[in-house]
mmCIF file of C-alpha atoms in Angstrom:
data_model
loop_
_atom_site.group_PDB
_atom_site.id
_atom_site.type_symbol
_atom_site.label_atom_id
_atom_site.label_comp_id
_atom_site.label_asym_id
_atom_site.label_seq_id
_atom_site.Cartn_x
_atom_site.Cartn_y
_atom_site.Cartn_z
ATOM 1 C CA UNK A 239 -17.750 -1.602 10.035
ATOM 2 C CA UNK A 240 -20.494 -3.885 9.509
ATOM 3 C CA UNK A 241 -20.412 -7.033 11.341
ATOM 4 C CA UNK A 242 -18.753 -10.084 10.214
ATOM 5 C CA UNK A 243 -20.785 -12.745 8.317
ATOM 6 C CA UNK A 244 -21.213 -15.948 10.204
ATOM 7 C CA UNK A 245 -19.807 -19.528 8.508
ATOM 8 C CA UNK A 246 -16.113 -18.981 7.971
ATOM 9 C CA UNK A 247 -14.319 -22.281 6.925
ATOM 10 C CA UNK A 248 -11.457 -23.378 8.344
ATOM 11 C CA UNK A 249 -9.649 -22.260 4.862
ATOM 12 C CA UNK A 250 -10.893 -19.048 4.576
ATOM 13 C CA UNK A 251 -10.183 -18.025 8.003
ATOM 14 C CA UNK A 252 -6.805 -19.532 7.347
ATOM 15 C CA UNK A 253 -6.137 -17.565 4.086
ATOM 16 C CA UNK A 254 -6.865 -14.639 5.386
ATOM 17 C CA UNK A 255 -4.961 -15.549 8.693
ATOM 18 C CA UNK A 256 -2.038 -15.863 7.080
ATOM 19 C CA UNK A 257 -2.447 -13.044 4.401
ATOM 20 C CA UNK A 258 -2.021 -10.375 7.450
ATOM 21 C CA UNK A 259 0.367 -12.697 8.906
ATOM 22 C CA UNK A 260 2.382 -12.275 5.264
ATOM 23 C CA UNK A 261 1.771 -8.499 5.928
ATOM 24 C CA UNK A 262 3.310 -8.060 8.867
ATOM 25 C CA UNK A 263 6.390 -9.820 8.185
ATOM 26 C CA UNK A 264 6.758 -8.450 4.921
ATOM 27 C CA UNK A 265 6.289 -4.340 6.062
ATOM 28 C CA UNK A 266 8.946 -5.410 9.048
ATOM 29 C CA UNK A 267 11.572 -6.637 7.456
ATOM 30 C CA UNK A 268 11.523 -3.980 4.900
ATOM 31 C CA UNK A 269 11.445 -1.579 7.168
ATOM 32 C CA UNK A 270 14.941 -2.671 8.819
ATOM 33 C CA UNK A 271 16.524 -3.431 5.930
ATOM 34 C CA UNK A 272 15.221 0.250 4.293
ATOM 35 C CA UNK A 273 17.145 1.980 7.071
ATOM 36 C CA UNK A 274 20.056 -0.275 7.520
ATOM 37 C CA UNK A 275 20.687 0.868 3.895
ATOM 38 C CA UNK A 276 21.110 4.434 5.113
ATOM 39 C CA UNK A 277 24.191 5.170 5.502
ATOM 40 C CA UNK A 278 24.954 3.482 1.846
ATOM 41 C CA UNK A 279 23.609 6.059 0.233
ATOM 42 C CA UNK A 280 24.402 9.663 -0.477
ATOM 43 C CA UNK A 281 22.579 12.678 1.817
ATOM 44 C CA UNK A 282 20.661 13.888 -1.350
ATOM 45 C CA UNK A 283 18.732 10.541 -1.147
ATOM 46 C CA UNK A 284 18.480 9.671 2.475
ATOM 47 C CA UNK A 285 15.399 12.286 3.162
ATOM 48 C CA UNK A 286 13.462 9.446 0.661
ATOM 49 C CA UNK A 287 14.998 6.192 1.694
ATOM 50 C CA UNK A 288 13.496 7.129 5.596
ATOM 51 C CA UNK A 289 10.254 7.864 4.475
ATOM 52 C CA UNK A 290 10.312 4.596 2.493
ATOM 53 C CA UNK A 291 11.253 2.784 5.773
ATOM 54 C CA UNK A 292 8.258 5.286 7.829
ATOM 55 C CA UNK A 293 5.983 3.881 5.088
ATOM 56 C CA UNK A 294 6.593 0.047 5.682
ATOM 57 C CA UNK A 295 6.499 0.819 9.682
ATOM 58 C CA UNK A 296 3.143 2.952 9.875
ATOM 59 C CA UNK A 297 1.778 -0.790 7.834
ATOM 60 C CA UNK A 298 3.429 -2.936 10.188
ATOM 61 C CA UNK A 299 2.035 -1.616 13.063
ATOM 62 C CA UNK A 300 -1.499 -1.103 11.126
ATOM 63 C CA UNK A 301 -1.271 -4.657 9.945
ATOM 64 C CA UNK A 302 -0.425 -5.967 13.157
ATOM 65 C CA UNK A 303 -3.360 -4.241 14.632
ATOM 66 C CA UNK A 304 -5.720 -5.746 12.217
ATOM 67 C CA UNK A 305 -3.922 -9.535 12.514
ATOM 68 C CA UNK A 306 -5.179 -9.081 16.084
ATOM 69 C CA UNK A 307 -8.233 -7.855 15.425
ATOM 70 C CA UNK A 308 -8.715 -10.796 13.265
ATOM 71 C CA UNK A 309 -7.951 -13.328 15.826
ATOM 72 C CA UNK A 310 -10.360 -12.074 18.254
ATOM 73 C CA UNK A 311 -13.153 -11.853 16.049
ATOM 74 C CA UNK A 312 -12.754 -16.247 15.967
ATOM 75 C CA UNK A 313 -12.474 -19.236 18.192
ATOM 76 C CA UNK A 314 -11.286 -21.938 15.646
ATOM 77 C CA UNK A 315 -11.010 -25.091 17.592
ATOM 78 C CA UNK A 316 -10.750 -28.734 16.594
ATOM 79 C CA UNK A 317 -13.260 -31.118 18.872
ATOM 80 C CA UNK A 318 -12.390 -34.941 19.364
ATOM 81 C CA UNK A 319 -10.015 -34.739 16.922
ATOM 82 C CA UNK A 320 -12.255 -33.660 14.139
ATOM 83 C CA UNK A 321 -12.216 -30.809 11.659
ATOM 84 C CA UNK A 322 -11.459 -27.255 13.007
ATOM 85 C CA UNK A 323 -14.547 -25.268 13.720
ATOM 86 C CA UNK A 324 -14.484 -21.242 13.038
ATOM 87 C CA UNK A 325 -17.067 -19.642 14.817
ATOM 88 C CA UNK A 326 -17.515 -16.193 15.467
ATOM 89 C CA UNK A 327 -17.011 -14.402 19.388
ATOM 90 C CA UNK A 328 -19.111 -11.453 19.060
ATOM 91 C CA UNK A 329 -15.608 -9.348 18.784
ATOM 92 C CA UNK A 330 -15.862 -6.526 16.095
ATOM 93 C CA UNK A 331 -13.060 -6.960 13.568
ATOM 94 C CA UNK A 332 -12.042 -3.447 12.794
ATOM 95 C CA UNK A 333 -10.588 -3.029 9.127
ATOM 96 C CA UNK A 334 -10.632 0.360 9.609
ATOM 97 C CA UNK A 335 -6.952 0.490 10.519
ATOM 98 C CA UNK A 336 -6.846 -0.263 6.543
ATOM 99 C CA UNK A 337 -7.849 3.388 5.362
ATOM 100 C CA UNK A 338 -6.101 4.862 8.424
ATOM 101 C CA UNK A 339 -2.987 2.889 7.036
ATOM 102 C CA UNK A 340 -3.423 4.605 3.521
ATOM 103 C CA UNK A 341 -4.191 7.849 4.641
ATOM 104 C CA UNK A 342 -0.753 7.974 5.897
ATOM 105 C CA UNK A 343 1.096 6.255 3.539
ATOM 106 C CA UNK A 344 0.146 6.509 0.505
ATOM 107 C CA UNK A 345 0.726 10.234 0.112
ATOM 108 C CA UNK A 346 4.300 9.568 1.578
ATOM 109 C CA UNK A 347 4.882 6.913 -1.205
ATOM 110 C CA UNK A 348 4.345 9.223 -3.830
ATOM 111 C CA UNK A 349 6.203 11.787 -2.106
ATOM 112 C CA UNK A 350 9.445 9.478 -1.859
ATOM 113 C CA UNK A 351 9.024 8.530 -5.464
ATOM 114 C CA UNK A 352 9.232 12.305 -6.204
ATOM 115 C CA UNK A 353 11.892 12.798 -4.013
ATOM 116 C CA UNK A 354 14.446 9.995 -5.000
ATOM 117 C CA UNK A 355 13.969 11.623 -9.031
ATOM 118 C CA UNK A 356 15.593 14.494 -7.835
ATOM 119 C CA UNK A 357 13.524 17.213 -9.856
ATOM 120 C CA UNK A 358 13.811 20.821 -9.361
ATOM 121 C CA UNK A 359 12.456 22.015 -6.299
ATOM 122 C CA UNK A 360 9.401 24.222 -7.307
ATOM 123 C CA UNK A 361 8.406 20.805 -9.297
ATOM 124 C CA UNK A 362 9.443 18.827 -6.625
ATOM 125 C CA UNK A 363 6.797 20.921 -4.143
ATOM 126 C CA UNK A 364 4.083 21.186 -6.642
ATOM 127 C CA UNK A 365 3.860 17.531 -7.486
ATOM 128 C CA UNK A 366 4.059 16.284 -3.698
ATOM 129 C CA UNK A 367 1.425 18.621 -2.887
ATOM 130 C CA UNK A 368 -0.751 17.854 -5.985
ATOM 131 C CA UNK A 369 0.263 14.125 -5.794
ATOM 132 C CA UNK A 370 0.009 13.817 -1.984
ATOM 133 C CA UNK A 371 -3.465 15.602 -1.834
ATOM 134 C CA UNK A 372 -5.278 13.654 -4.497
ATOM 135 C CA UNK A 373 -4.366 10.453 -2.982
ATOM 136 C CA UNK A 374 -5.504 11.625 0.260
ATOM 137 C CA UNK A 375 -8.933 12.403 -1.259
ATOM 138 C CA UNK A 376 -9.192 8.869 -3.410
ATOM 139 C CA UNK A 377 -8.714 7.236 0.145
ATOM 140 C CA UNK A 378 -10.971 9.545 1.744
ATOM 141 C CA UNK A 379 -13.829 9.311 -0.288
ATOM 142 C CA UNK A 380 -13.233 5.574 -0.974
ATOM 143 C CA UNK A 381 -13.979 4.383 3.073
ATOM 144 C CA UNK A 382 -17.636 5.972 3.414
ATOM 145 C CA UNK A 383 -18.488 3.122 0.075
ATOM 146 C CA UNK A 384 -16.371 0.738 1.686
ATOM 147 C CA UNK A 385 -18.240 -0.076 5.015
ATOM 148 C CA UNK A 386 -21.429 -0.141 3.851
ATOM 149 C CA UNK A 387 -23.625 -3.111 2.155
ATOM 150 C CA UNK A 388 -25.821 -1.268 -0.190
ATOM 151 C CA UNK A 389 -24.237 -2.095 -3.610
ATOM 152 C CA UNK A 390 -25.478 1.264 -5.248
ATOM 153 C CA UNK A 391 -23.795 3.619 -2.225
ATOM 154 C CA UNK A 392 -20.827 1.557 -2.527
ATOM 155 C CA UNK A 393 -20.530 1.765 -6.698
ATOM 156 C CA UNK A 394 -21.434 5.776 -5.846
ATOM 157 C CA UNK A 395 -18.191 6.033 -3.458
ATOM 158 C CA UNK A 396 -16.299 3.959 -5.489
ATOM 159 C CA UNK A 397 -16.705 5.894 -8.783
ATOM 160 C CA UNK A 398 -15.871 9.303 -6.619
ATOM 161 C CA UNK A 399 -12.997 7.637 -5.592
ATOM 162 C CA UNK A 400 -11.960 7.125 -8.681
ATOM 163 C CA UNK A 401 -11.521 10.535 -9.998
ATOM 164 C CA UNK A 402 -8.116 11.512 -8.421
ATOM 165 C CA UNK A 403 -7.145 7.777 -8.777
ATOM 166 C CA UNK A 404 -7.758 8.322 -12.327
ATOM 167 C CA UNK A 405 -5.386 11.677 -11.548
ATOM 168 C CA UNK A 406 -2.592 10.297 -9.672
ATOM 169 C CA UNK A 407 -2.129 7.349 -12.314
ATOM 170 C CA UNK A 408 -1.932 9.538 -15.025
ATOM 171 C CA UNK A 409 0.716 11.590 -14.116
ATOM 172 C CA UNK A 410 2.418 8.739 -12.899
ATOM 173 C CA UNK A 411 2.262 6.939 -16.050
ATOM 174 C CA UNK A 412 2.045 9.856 -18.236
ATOM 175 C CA UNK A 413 3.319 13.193 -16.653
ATOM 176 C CA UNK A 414 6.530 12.158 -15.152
ATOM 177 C CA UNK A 415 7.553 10.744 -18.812
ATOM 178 C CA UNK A 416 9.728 13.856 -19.303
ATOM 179 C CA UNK A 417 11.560 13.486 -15.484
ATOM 180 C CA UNK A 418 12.145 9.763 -16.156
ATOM 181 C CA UNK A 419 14.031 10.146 -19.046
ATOM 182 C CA UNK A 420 16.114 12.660 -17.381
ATOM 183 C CA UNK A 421 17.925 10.407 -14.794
ATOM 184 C CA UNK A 422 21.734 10.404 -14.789
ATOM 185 C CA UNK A 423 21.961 6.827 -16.251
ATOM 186 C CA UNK A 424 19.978 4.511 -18.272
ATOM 187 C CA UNK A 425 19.988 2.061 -15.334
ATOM 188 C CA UNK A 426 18.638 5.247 -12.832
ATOM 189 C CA UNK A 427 16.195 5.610 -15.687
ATOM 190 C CA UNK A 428 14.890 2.088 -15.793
ATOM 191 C CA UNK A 429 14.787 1.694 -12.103
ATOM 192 C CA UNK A 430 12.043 4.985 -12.068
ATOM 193 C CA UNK A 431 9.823 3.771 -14.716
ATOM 194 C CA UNK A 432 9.958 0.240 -12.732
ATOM 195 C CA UNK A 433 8.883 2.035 -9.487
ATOM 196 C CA UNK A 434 6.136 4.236 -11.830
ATOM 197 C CA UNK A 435 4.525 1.172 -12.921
ATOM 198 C CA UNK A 436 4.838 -0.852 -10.330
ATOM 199 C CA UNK A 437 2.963 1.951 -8.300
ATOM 200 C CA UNK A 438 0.525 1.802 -11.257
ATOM 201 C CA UNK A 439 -0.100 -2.072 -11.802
ATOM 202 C CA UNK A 440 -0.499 -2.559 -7.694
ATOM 203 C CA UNK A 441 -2.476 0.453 -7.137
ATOM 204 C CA UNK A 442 -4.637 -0.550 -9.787
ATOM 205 C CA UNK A 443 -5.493 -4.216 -7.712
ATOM 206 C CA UNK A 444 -7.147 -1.905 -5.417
ATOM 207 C CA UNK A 445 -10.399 -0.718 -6.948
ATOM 208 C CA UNK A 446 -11.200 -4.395 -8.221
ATOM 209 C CA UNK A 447 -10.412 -5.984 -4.491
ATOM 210 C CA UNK A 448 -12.863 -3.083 -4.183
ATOM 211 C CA UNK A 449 -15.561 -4.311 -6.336
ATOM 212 C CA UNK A 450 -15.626 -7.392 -4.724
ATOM 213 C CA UNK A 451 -18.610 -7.288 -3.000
ATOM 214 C CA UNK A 452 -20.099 -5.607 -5.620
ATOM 215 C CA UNK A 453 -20.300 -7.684 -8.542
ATOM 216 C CA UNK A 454 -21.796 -10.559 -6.198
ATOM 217 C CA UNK A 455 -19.362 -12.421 -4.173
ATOM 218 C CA UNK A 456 -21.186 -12.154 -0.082
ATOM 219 C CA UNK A 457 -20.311 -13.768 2.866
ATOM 220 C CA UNK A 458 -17.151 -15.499 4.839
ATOM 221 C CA UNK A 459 -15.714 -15.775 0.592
ATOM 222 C CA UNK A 460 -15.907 -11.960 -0.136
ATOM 223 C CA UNK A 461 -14.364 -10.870 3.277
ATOM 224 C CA UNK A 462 -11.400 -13.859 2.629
ATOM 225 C CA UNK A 463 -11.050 -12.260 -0.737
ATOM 226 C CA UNK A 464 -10.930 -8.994 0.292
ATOM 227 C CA UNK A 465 -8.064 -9.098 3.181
ATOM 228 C CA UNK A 466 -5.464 -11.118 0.817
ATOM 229 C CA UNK A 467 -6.394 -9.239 -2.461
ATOM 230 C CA UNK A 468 -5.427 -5.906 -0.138
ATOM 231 C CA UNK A 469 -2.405 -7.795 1.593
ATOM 232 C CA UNK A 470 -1.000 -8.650 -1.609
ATOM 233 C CA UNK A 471 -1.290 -5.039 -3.374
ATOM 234 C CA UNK A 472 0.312 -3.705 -0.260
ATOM 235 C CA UNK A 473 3.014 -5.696 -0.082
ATOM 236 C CA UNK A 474 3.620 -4.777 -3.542
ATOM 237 C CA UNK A 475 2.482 -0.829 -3.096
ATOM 238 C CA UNK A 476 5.040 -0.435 -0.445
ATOM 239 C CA UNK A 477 7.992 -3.010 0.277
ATOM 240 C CA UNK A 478 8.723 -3.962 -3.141
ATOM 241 C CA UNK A 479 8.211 -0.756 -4.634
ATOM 242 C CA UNK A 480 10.108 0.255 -1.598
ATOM 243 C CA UNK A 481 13.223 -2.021 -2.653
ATOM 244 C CA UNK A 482 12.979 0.242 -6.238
ATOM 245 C CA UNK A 483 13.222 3.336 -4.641
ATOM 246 C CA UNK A 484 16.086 1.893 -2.798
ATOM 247 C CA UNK A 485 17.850 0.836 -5.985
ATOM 248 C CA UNK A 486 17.293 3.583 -7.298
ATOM 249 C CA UNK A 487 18.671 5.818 -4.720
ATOM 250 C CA UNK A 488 20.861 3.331 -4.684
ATOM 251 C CA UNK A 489 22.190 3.897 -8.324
ATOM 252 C CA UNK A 490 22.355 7.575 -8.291
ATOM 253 C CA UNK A 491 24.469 7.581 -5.560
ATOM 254 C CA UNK A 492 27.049 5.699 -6.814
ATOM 255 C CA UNK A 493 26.989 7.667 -9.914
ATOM 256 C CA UNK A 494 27.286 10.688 -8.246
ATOM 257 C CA UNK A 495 29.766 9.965 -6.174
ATOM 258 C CA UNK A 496 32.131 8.214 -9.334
ATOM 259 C CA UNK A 497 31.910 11.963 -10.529
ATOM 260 C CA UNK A 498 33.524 13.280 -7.559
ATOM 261 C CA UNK A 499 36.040 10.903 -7.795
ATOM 262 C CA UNK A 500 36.847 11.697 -11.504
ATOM 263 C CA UNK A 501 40.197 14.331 -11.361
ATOM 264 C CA UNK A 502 39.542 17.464 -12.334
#
């Protein structure tokens, strides 16, 4: 990663301070509360609602690796009583953990999306590996543009990027139409095309936090920018959309298991 600019304000340290502090507390508590849930719903559904709650971990610990990271890179102290001073300690700050983050996890949150919709199995297995691939690539190909300053390699990354983004969000918004309307209830129904474009509205904060340094923001603003526009869209990318899945496994559940109540 390149190294940090120098003249951070006391606010934009803060913001972003804060931001991963957000993060962390955010991808925790999911997490607990994704597996406390458990036992409430039925064994068809379970296999998702864990991977939903291995998602939020794998970004707590990656968030609270780059928190600390972020704290190290600064000494903000306040001198006679005066305004805090930011100033740099030589520390690298290593947002790297970010793409190792979504490397993991975002192929996993498509595959739990998949998973809770129940579909048949050989298009349950095609779309996770189609799905879980693509998304693997996007991120891939996305972290060479993102470490480096030269506008033109990073619009050349970003627009490779961009083709199985381009992929993924199409059959998500398009190509699981069909499976949607399938669900058991209209409630079941309502809850997958929340989580669909939910998936598609946060994922699509991504490429413009992206852009940020290259449409001509530089310096201790862009970075600030950066780390709470990718906070934000990952709070929403994976514990809220987490919570859908959830309600949505949620739903089923108690739908199927009304019909086995039902006498014969």
């Amino acid at each position: 990663m390149a190294p940090l600019p120098d003249g951070f304000s006391y606010a934009e340290w803060n913001a972003t301070y804060n931001a991963l502090s957000f993060g962390i507390a955010a991808m925790g508590s999911a997490t607990i509360f994704f597996w406390l849930q458990l036992p409430n719903v039925t064994k068809s559904y379970r296999t998702a609602l864990t991977i939903t709650g291995i998602v939020t971990l794998i970004a707590t610990y990656h968030y609270i690796r780059i928190f600390n990271s972020w704290s190290e890179a600064f000494t903000v102290a306040s001198k006679d009583g005066g305004d805090y001073a930011v100033k740099l300690t030589g520390a690298p700050f290593n947002d790297g953990y970010r793409y190792v983050d979504w490397l993991l996890t975002v192929p996993l949150l498509l595959i739990e999306l998949i998973l809770v919709m129940k579909l048949p199995q050989a298009e349950t297995v095609s779309l996770s590996w189609k799905l879980g691939l693509a998304s693997a690539l996007m991120v891939a190909l996305g972290y060479p543009g993102e470490i480096q300053e030269d506008l033109a390699v990073r619009w050349f990354w970003w627009c490779l990027s961009m083709i199985p983004f381009c992929y993924v969000v199409f059959t998500l918004a398009v190509g699981l139409n069909e499976a949607t309307s399938k669900q058991p209830s209209p409630a079941a129904a309502s809850l997958a095309s929340a989580a669909r474009y939910l998936t598609v509205l946060s994922w699509c904060t991504y490429p413009f936090v992206y852009m940020v340094k290259s449409v001509g923001l530089s310096g201790p603003a862009a970075t600030m920018y950066e780390q709470v526009g990718y906070s934000l869209a990952d709070v929403l990318a994976k514990a809220v959309f987490g919570v859908l899945i959830w309600a949505l496994a949620s739903e089923k559940s108690a739908i199927e298991e009304s019909g086995k109540l039902l006498p014969a």
